[in-house]
């Protein structure tokens, strides 16, 4: 569906390059929810930008390519490469941004924002017909029809986020990218939104890529997931496998940092801070924080090791 | 038993919304009473969803807002005593805040260490800069940061977790009795949250300080707190020992909150009723949770429930525990199908 071939991306700042994404190579399959986890500043959002083909100065791709294999629309398989993907936004690939508060036009009614977004693909001369279509779609997602007449500030944060999801999926795209869709929302609303995303995916049988730093969210909704650290994808596996059999020390520490209700044992966060992406250390980037670090870790970058067909990690411990 | 460190009696705060004539009153905090025993330092969590009044309550404890009625008694002295200008300093020595976003609580044009030194000098902890440095060094050491790492740096040179630890250190300088932390870990990564939360546990005994920890994250609340207060739409709906409240939640809303945590090891299976538009629920006559409650009966919609004491240290605001007999057999929470009318209603 969506394939990343050895992609590296960097920010060109005056004093050098910040290598936010470094040789990331994975694929998102059809009909699955793929999760990307990692702490802030590890390049999750940059990776999404690369996948969405939103390459604007100072961001640039220094290596590799992104491919989207789409076959649903015309019957024949169509391959979009990076540089072309942005021409089919909304239709083939769409994006649910992080802060629902800031991305909607504050002085336009929700209805007009819908018209605006889909005007490229839909004939919007017959607004009544189109409005009916939108209403039907909102009904399908169990959203109240009144929201179309509302301005964004009249809606709660959760409702705005739901509308963004509706907007992003209205044209039934093959891939939906969601960047931290539920941060800053409380747990009950978060649950509603994640359930909605799952239902949409089930209905459309498309692929959803969801970025979050909350491992609990990933456990609840994703089928496969990747762990990012300092710009690199260090472990990719089916979600169950990640939680039952994590192989990279960073993944293990991420899972151990989650407090559980009913279990009051002492939990530790991960000590230290991630390395600077401007001058990443040679060797494994996690070595400075890793309790198992060996000499080889500080000098040689680990290769990807396949634990099973679907599960790989980059760590010297696995050799 | 020692004197209560914090007593909140019938505290109410109303806000006016709308114009002078057509305006309505919105009760953000409605007759809340909490008392926190003071025999040893405690951490009390206030949990609830956005807009439930937990921040308003915290602001009143910090004297950033005046209550409409009711009073707060801190260590035997009502807060109104500190309202006068000359007593303000005394108040800041007793109560210190930690805010949600460390990047906005420090000005980006001021060096971070000036905040630490100014707090020490202004609150008479130190007489001169030399003494202040010793104090600052000590508090920074207790949050695990070296003073040389902080000196002369601006907020953008720190990570969010570091900055939040520095703001905890700043709050510790006057050795306060009470620290009010409003969503201190909401802006921090899940992997670093535990570092901050563990600090609270450690400092509680080291500095003999009580914490009010405001959050919507029940799992860290369970991990860290001695007492938990659940709020819903301005009402305190459940209060008690953290273990008791979270192991045997008595109020349906606490149950719902617990059930909604994205937990590892247990998947959700059914969707939940989304909240009605806030102001509508604030105006509801009976129990404010009735519209979303699966146990709701006729009485819940018409009459206000009273606080029930399940035992000495566990109280709940719900009819369920007050001569309540279910009309029919009710299955456990997860299995119930909600009537569709409860789902995502909105008023414009």
XYZ file of C-alpha atoms in Angstrom:
667
model
C 0.000 0.000 0.000
C 2.427 2.618 1.263
C 6.095 1.825 1.042
C 9.074 3.734 2.359
C 12.405 2.794 0.810
C 15.342 3.797 2.975
C 14.014 7.306 3.455
C 16.125 9.972 5.117
C 14.860 13.489 5.643
C 16.558 16.469 7.185
C 15.892 20.051 8.175
C 18.241 22.529 6.611
C 19.015 25.037 9.336
C 21.691 27.662 8.909
C 24.227 25.933 11.112
C 23.875 22.484 9.566
C 21.342 19.709 9.076
C 19.002 18.143 11.607
C 18.567 14.572 10.474
C 15.062 13.979 11.753
C 14.397 10.791 9.787
C 17.242 8.408 9.126
C 17.050 5.439 6.741
C 13.519 4.454 7.595
C 12.325 1.478 5.645
C 8.944 -0.136 6.202
C 5.592 -0.637 4.588
C 2.014 -0.058 5.586
C -0.225 -2.842 4.345
C -3.730 -2.748 3.081
C -6.511 -2.969 5.629
C -4.553 -2.397 8.800
C -3.909 0.213 11.457
C -0.211 0.867 11.765
C 1.046 2.647 14.881
C 4.203 4.692 15.254
C 5.410 5.230 18.821
C 8.291 7.175 20.278
C 9.018 10.170 22.471
C 8.794 13.801 21.369
C 11.524 14.862 19.018
C 12.169 11.374 17.679
C 10.989 12.283 14.191
C 7.479 10.818 14.238
C 5.812 13.916 12.875
C 8.541 14.498 10.304
C 8.089 10.953 9.102
C 4.372 11.626 8.649
C 5.186 14.774 6.680
C 7.420 12.735 4.421
C 4.691 10.145 3.922
C 2.185 12.896 3.213
C 4.590 14.506 0.757
C 4.454 17.779 2.625
C 8.027 18.727 1.857
C 8.593 22.403 2.409
C 11.738 24.302 3.154
C 13.597 23.734 5.515
C 12.603 20.064 5.270
C 14.181 18.077 2.453
C 14.472 14.428 1.511
C 18.101 13.421 1.215
C 17.715 9.765 0.352
C 15.156 7.135 -0.593
C 11.606 7.310 -1.859
C 7.993 6.945 -0.822
C 5.563 4.944 -2.936
C 1.823 4.574 -2.715
C 0.281 1.659 -4.556
C -3.324 2.469 -5.160
C -5.694 0.342 -7.149
C -9.096 1.064 -5.751
C -10.064 4.116 -7.736
C -9.586 3.158 -11.373
C -9.094 -0.585 -11.269
C -5.517 -0.497 -12.501
C -2.725 -0.279 -9.987
C -1.390 3.246 -9.802
C 1.908 4.040 -8.180
C 2.419 7.477 -6.751
C 5.941 8.529 -5.891
C 6.963 11.288 -3.595
C 6.638 14.593 -5.355
C 3.368 13.418 -6.883
C 1.553 12.323 -3.784
C 0.465 15.841 -2.908
C -1.547 16.009 -6.112
C -3.905 13.381 -4.767
C -4.379 14.646 -1.240
C -7.794 13.853 0.258
C -8.521 11.316 -2.463
C -5.723 8.805 -2.037
C -4.076 9.985 1.133
C -5.407 12.278 3.824
C -4.207 13.638 7.100
C -5.764 14.241 10.513
C -3.620 16.874 12.202
C -2.801 17.145 15.866
C -4.461 20.289 17.208
C -8.054 20.355 16.031
C -8.316 23.807 17.592
C -5.783 25.427 15.321
C -6.315 23.793 11.975
C -9.885 24.763 11.237
C -10.743 28.139 9.848
C -12.200 30.011 12.839
C -14.415 32.285 10.747
C -15.953 29.700 8.420
C -18.789 27.342 9.217
C -17.929 23.648 9.220
C -20.097 23.187 6.123
C -17.994 25.580 4.078
C -14.807 23.930 5.231
C -16.148 20.653 3.897
C -16.940 22.275 0.545
C -13.532 23.851 0.444
C -11.650 20.644 1.104
C -13.417 18.546 -1.490
C -13.874 21.179 -4.177
C -10.953 19.751 -6.132
C -12.626 16.401 -6.762
C -16.319 17.097 -6.440
C -18.522 19.266 -8.520
C -19.689 21.758 -5.945
C -22.125 23.622 -8.163
C -25.010 21.696 -6.673
C -24.434 22.498 -3.042
C -27.739 21.083 -1.874
C -26.972 17.668 -3.286
C -23.494 17.730 -1.820
C -24.746 18.829 1.556
C -27.082 15.870 1.583
C -24.173 13.585 0.849
C -22.172 15.091 3.671
C -25.102 14.783 6.033
C -25.509 11.131 5.149
C -21.864 10.561 5.853
C -22.044 12.326 9.218
C -25.036 10.196 10.089
C -23.052 7.107 9.258
C -20.407 8.234 11.736
C -23.088 9.083 14.309
C -22.236 12.754 14.342
C -25.087 15.209 14.899
C -26.120 17.010 11.697
C -26.225 20.395 13.435
C -22.429 20.608 13.480
C -22.411 21.576 9.814
C -23.906 24.940 10.674
C -21.568 25.565 13.583
C -18.378 27.572 13.776
C -15.373 25.690 15.150
C -15.348 27.596 18.461
C -18.871 26.429 19.217
C -17.774 22.827 19.324
C -15.896 20.947 21.996
C -12.392 19.665 21.345
C -13.564 16.097 20.944
C -16.267 17.065 18.467
C -13.809 19.100 16.393
C -11.466 16.135 16.234
C -14.341 13.905 15.099
C -15.213 16.372 12.348
C -11.611 16.367 11.158
C -11.729 12.597 10.948
C -14.989 12.796 9.011
C -13.451 15.372 6.681
C -10.330 13.315 6.126
C -12.286 10.164 5.316
C -15.136 11.674 3.320
C -13.591 10.904 -0.074
C -12.697 7.391 1.097
C -8.926 7.672 0.742
C -6.704 4.588 0.759
C -4.490 5.913 3.493
C -5.313 8.111 6.460
C -2.470 9.549 8.508
C -3.355 10.636 12.045
C -0.846 12.646 14.047
C -1.519 12.330 17.801
C -5.277 12.586 17.248
C -6.129 12.403 20.938
C -3.449 14.262 22.865
C -4.882 16.962 25.096
C -8.248 15.214 25.243
C -9.419 13.376 28.317
C -9.738 9.637 28.494
C -13.466 9.259 27.902
C -13.404 11.455 24.785
C -10.190 9.817 23.644
C -11.868 6.457 23.781
C -14.782 7.698 21.687
C -12.492 9.063 18.992
C -10.294 6.003 18.796
C -13.356 3.785 18.568
C -14.611 5.964 15.732
C -11.300 5.620 13.884
C -11.449 1.854 14.259
C -14.996 1.721 12.939
C -14.117 3.887 9.950
C -11.208 1.612 9.149
C -13.348 -1.483 9.444
C -15.940 -0.024 7.102
C -13.581 1.257 4.422
C -10.944 -1.445 4.666
C -8.215 1.112 4.083
C -4.993 1.750 5.978
C -4.594 4.099 8.900
C -1.250 5.252 10.235
C -1.523 6.585 13.757
C 1.212 8.408 15.638
C 1.048 8.546 19.410
C 3.413 8.444 22.337
C 0.897 6.566 24.456
C 1.619 2.847 24.300
C -1.857 2.136 25.687
C -3.442 3.727 22.635
C -1.342 1.544 20.369
C -2.289 -1.570 22.255
C -5.961 -0.738 21.925
C -6.264 -0.013 18.238
C -3.243 -0.905 16.104
C -2.548 -4.140 14.245
C 1.145 -3.593 13.664
C 3.430 -0.987 15.047
C 6.868 0.554 14.742
C 8.979 2.110 17.493
C 11.021 5.145 16.574
C 14.036 6.444 18.400
C 16.123 9.461 17.377
C 14.963 9.347 13.769
C 15.327 5.619 13.259
C 12.754 2.864 13.184
C 14.256 0.496 15.719
C 11.616 -2.210 15.946
C 8.637 -3.190 13.800
C 6.260 -6.027 14.656
C 2.600 -6.946 15.090
C 1.254 -5.121 18.141
C 0.699 -8.261 20.199
C 4.255 -9.292 19.501
C 5.627 -5.890 20.570
C 3.910 -6.139 23.936
C 4.537 -9.835 24.548
C 7.990 -10.179 23.136
C 9.750 -6.809 22.840
C 13.326 -7.305 21.711
C 14.870 -3.851 21.649
C 15.804 -2.518 25.124
C 14.118 0.802 24.334
C 10.828 -0.930 23.536
C 11.091 -2.906 26.759
C 11.684 0.265 28.763
C 8.810 2.075 27.033
C 6.438 -0.710 28.009
C 7.766 -0.830 31.555
C 7.183 2.878 32.012
C 3.397 2.492 31.799
C 1.770 2.516 35.246
C -0.998 0.000 35.729
C -4.038 0.184 37.924
C -3.932 -2.547 40.495
C -0.198 -2.903 40.257
C 1.587 -0.556 42.584
C 5.152 -1.672 42.091
C 7.777 0.993 41.560
C 7.935 2.066 37.932
C 10.790 3.930 36.375
C 10.771 6.297 33.450
C 13.596 6.059 30.970
C 16.568 7.994 32.351
C 18.465 10.527 30.287
C 17.425 12.402 27.172
C 17.545 11.463 23.489
C 20.668 12.482 21.547
C 20.808 15.623 19.456
C 19.759 14.926 15.891
C 22.189 17.528 14.645
C 25.220 15.448 15.566
C 23.889 11.964 16.185
C 26.362 9.698 17.957
C 28.147 7.046 15.968
C 26.997 3.525 16.610
C 23.635 2.779 18.176
C 21.788 5.976 19.052
C 20.280 4.491 22.177
C 23.641 3.365 23.576
C 24.004 6.276 26.014
C 20.741 5.408 27.782
C 20.822 1.659 27.340
C 21.538 -0.468 30.424
C 22.956 -3.266 28.262
C 25.286 -1.116 26.149
C 28.499 -2.821 25.057
C 31.587 -1.403 23.369
C 30.359 -2.391 19.943
C 27.148 -0.386 20.484
C 29.072 2.866 20.765
C 31.005 2.346 17.550
C 29.030 0.288 15.077
C 25.516 1.038 13.943
C 23.373 -2.078 14.481
C 21.942 -3.891 11.468
C 18.345 -4.896 11.209
C 17.785 -8.403 12.593
C 14.718 -10.457 11.702
C 13.346 -12.282 14.721
C 10.500 -13.720 12.711
C 9.085 -12.928 9.317
C 7.087 -10.011 10.602
C 9.239 -8.870 13.461
C 12.555 -7.076 13.179
C 14.664 -4.906 15.423
C 17.995 -3.133 15.206
C 20.114 -4.070 18.194
C 23.509 -5.677 18.704
C 22.119 -7.810 21.527
C 20.193 -9.860 19.004
C 23.275 -11.036 17.140
C -5.690 12.680 65.053
C -3.801 15.755 64.036
C -5.403 18.838 62.584
C -6.546 18.616 58.981
C -3.995 20.156 56.679
C -6.646 21.204 54.191
C -10.333 21.659 54.719
C -12.672 22.767 51.976
C -16.144 23.599 53.237
C -19.100 23.933 50.889
C -17.024 25.699 48.304
C -18.958 27.134 45.359
C -17.840 29.218 42.444
C -20.155 30.607 39.810
C -19.312 32.253 36.547
C -21.570 34.530 34.581
C -21.894 33.807 30.924
C -23.610 35.980 28.389
C -24.908 39.512 28.747
C -26.112 41.416 31.788
C -29.772 40.687 31.316
C -29.843 37.477 29.341
C -26.766 36.044 30.976
C -26.841 32.730 32.769
C -24.928 31.515 35.743
C -22.674 28.542 35.418
C -21.681 26.781 38.588
C -18.171 25.560 37.949
C -17.616 24.253 41.451
C -20.717 23.263 43.359
C -20.664 22.829 47.132
C -17.482 20.862 47.322
C -16.300 19.693 50.724
C -13.030 17.873 51.177
C -10.869 17.395 54.213
C -7.378 16.060 54.058
C -5.949 14.656 57.306
C -2.657 16.200 58.301
C -0.978 13.533 60.415
C 1.441 12.733 57.601
C 2.115 14.271 54.192
C -0.458 13.231 51.609
C -0.902 13.340 47.879
C -4.472 13.997 46.848
C -5.439 13.626 43.213
C -8.361 15.427 41.671
C -9.488 13.606 38.549
C -12.207 14.321 36.035
C -12.638 15.257 32.405
C -11.994 18.686 30.906
C -14.439 21.268 32.097
C -15.359 19.460 35.320
C -14.116 22.286 37.521
C -10.885 20.787 38.779
C -8.759 23.713 37.651
C -11.252 26.197 39.100
C -10.963 24.397 42.421
C -7.178 24.538 42.242
C -7.236 28.220 41.403
C -9.328 28.908 44.477
C -6.879 27.010 46.667
C -4.114 29.118 45.130
C -6.160 32.295 45.708
C -6.107 33.135 42.041
C -9.897 33.122 42.134
C -12.213 34.086 44.972
C -14.928 31.612 45.881
C -18.551 32.690 45.517
C -19.333 31.033 48.829
C -17.772 28.587 51.215
C -14.275 28.652 52.587
C -10.927 26.944 52.433
C -9.048 26.344 55.664
C -5.380 25.658 55.390
C -3.703 24.236 58.450
C -6.305 25.802 60.722
C -6.231 29.278 59.138
C -8.948 30.300 56.679
C -7.590 31.508 53.359
C -9.437 34.818 53.659
C -6.841 35.732 56.277
C -4.190 35.717 53.563
C -6.270 37.875 51.272
C -4.776 41.094 52.628
C -1.740 42.364 50.879
C 0.582 42.185 53.858
C -0.253 38.531 54.412
C 0.293 37.517 50.798
C 3.940 36.642 51.347
C 2.993 34.382 54.210
C 0.596 32.605 51.887
C 3.205 32.040 49.195
C 5.431 30.450 51.800
C 2.685 27.966 52.546
C 1.277 27.173 49.112
C 3.123 26.921 45.824
C 1.890 26.086 42.324
C 3.203 23.945 39.472
C 1.497 24.609 36.170
C 0.668 22.487 33.180
C 2.944 23.789 30.476
C 6.458 24.572 31.680
C 7.229 26.440 28.474
C 4.557 29.027 29.212
C 5.143 29.267 32.945
C 8.699 30.499 32.335
C 9.147 33.591 30.187
C 11.252 32.757 27.168
C 13.175 36.040 27.508
C 14.296 35.476 31.060
C 16.967 33.124 32.280
C 15.541 30.183 34.192
C 17.830 30.632 37.191
C 16.494 34.145 37.869
C 13.156 32.575 38.784
C 14.839 30.350 41.331
C 16.897 33.156 42.876
C 14.001 35.600 42.925
C 11.779 33.107 44.709
C 14.458 32.525 47.325
C 15.115 36.230 47.874
C 11.518 37.473 47.731
C 10.176 34.906 50.148
C 12.902 35.609 52.742
C 14.414 32.167 52.392
C 17.805 33.735 51.753
C 19.192 37.152 52.655
C 21.646 37.565 49.816
C 22.627 35.949 46.560
C 25.254 33.768 48.169
C 22.795 32.211 50.565
C 20.264 31.903 47.794
C 22.691 29.878 45.731
C 22.989 27.290 48.499
C 19.195 26.986 48.707
C 18.815 26.736 44.941
C 21.537 24.141 44.737
C 19.808 22.067 47.366
C 16.361 22.076 45.747
C 17.784 21.391 42.302
C 19.739 18.466 43.697
C 16.561 16.985 45.130
C 14.968 16.940 41.663
C 18.134 15.499 40.158
C 19.537 18.495 38.300
C 22.914 20.118 38.849
C 23.009 23.859 39.345
C 25.666 24.379 36.657
C 23.274 22.829 34.165
C 20.736 25.574 34.848
C 22.811 28.724 35.343
C 22.522 31.281 32.572
C 20.240 29.226 30.339
C 16.935 30.159 28.751
C 13.823 27.911 28.774
C 14.252 26.829 25.160
C 17.529 25.177 26.060
C 15.779 22.598 28.232
C 13.500 19.696 27.420
C 9.948 19.737 28.738
C 10.669 17.161 31.421
C 13.720 19.050 32.693
C 11.865 22.324 32.770
C 9.007 20.757 34.678
C 11.483 19.383 37.215
C 12.949 22.873 37.577
C 9.507 24.306 38.237
C 9.029 21.656 40.927
C 12.364 22.710 42.422
C 11.239 26.333 42.395
C 8.051 25.440 44.216
C 10.087 23.687 46.909
C 12.248 26.706 47.776
C 10.079 28.182 50.568
C 9.474 24.646 51.943
C 5.686 24.983 51.529
C 3.025 22.947 53.280
C 1.073 22.406 50.082
C 1.967 22.226 46.406
C -0.836 22.460 43.865
C 0.176 20.776 40.612
C -2.252 21.361 37.753
C -1.820 18.642 35.097
C 1.962 18.629 35.601
C 2.622 15.714 33.261
C 0.104 16.379 30.495
C 2.735 17.991 28.273
C 5.390 15.383 28.950
C 6.041 12.167 27.081
C 4.669 8.978 28.530
C 8.193 7.626 28.914
C 9.329 10.575 31.018
C 6.125 10.992 33.017
C 7.144 8.408 35.540
C 10.289 10.382 36.360
C 8.196 13.390 37.373
C 5.566 11.362 39.176
C 8.200 9.443 41.122
C 9.591 12.799 42.233
C 6.304 13.652 43.935
C 6.444 10.436 45.904
C 10.023 11.100 46.953
C 9.585 14.779 47.823
C 6.463 14.153 49.845
C 8.494 12.583 52.621
C 11.726 14.480 52.079
C 10.165 17.939 52.365
C 7.109 16.980 54.372
C 4.882 18.595 51.779
C 1.322 17.792 50.706
C 0.428 17.678 47.042
C -2.804 18.329 45.228
C -2.271 16.537 41.947
C -4.770 17.472 39.264
C -4.961 15.152 36.317
C -7.200 13.233 33.996
C -4.766 10.364 33.865
C -6.127 7.846 36.340
C -3.249 5.435 36.051
C -0.630 7.885 37.342
C -3.171 9.073 39.922
C -3.509 5.533 41.209
C 0.221 5.106 41.227
C 1.048 8.200 43.223
C -1.833 9.268 45.416
C -3.105 8.551 48.897
C -6.519 10.100 48.300
C -8.530 10.535 45.133
C -11.348 12.983 44.511
C -13.405 12.535 41.345
C -15.205 15.558 40.002
C -17.967 15.730 37.455
C -19.553 18.934 36.185
C -18.628 20.877 39.289
C -19.696 18.280 41.817
C -17.384 16.229 43.908
C -18.810 12.816 43.204
C -16.430 10.500 44.960
C -13.717 10.922 47.528
C -11.672 8.384 49.398
C -8.518 6.368 49.710
C -6.934 5.885 46.305
C -6.809 2.111 46.599
C -10.415 1.868 47.671
C -11.771 4.268 45.073
C -10.001 2.652 42.164
C -10.373 -0.947 43.239
C -14.049 -0.626 44.124
C -15.334 2.474 42.355
C -18.696 3.389 43.843
C -19.837 6.016 41.356
C -20.740 5.006 37.789
C -18.649 7.881 36.418
C -15.519 6.664 38.177
C -16.265 3.281 36.645
C -16.524 4.850 33.200
C -13.273 6.742 33.667
C -11.481 3.608 34.758
C -12.894 1.711 31.861
C -11.727 4.300 29.313
C -8.028 4.222 30.125
C -6.179 2.787 27.135
C -4.825 -0.078 29.138
C -2.302 -2.612 28.045
C -3.602 -6.105 28.446
C -7.313 -5.454 28.215
C -9.065 -4.228 25.103
C -12.171 -2.097 24.893
C -15.162 -3.687 23.346
C -17.992 -1.195 23.101
C -18.375 2.477 22.455
C -19.260 5.007 25.087
C -21.748 7.816 25.292
C -20.056 11.103 24.509
C -20.774 13.964 26.831
C -23.576 16.350 26.119
C -22.682 19.942 25.516
C -21.203 21.083 28.791
C -23.436 23.972 29.761
C -26.504 21.809 29.352
C -25.336 19.367 31.966
C -24.346 22.141 34.329
C -27.969 23.225 34.351
C -29.463 19.808 34.894
C -31.682 19.552 37.901
C -30.975 16.163 39.347
C -27.767 14.208 39.235
C -25.659 15.725 36.489
C -24.419 12.367 35.304
C -27.937 10.984 34.852
C -27.975 11.523 31.080
C -25.023 9.238 30.592
C -25.507 6.865 33.487
C -26.525 3.317 32.771
C -28.031 2.878 36.211
C -30.112 6.075 36.018
C -33.661 5.929 37.333
C -36.428 8.513 37.438
C -35.268 9.928 40.758
C -31.794 10.658 39.386
C -33.213 13.117 36.876
C -35.343 15.066 39.298
C -33.622 15.161 42.683
C -30.102 15.967 43.739
C -28.304 13.047 45.349
C -26.716 13.469 48.776
C -23.221 12.566 49.810
C -23.202 9.035 51.178
C -20.450 7.868 53.486
C -19.700 4.308 52.544
C -17.242 4.201 55.379
C -15.183 6.733 57.250
C -12.924 7.543 54.353
C -14.946 6.841 51.258
C -17.856 9.021 50.220
C -19.915 9.069 47.084
C -22.593 11.280 45.562
C -24.993 8.815 44.007
C -28.472 7.411 44.527
C -27.181 3.990 43.748
C -26.047 3.638 47.336
C -29.100 5.214 48.873
C -31.945 2.681 49.144
C -31.397 1.981 45.505
C -32.706 -1.177 44.013
C -32.090 -1.724 40.330
C -35.246 -2.008 38.279
C -33.930 -5.037 36.516
C -30.784 -7.078 36.479
C -27.982 -4.897 35.271
C -25.082 -6.460 33.527
C -21.571 -5.204 34.231
C -20.621 -1.897 32.676
C -18.986 -3.086 29.490
C -21.849 -5.152 28.245
C -24.599 -2.543 28.323
C -25.968 -1.181 25.058
C -26.624 2.497 25.481
C -29.819 3.968 24.091
C -28.974 5.844 20.936
C -30.494 9.080 22.215
C -27.606 9.354 24.663
C -24.999 9.365 21.975
C -23.305 12.569 20.926
C -25.977 15.131 21.421
C -25.058 18.705 20.865
C -26.798 22.012 21.281
C -25.840 25.018 19.300
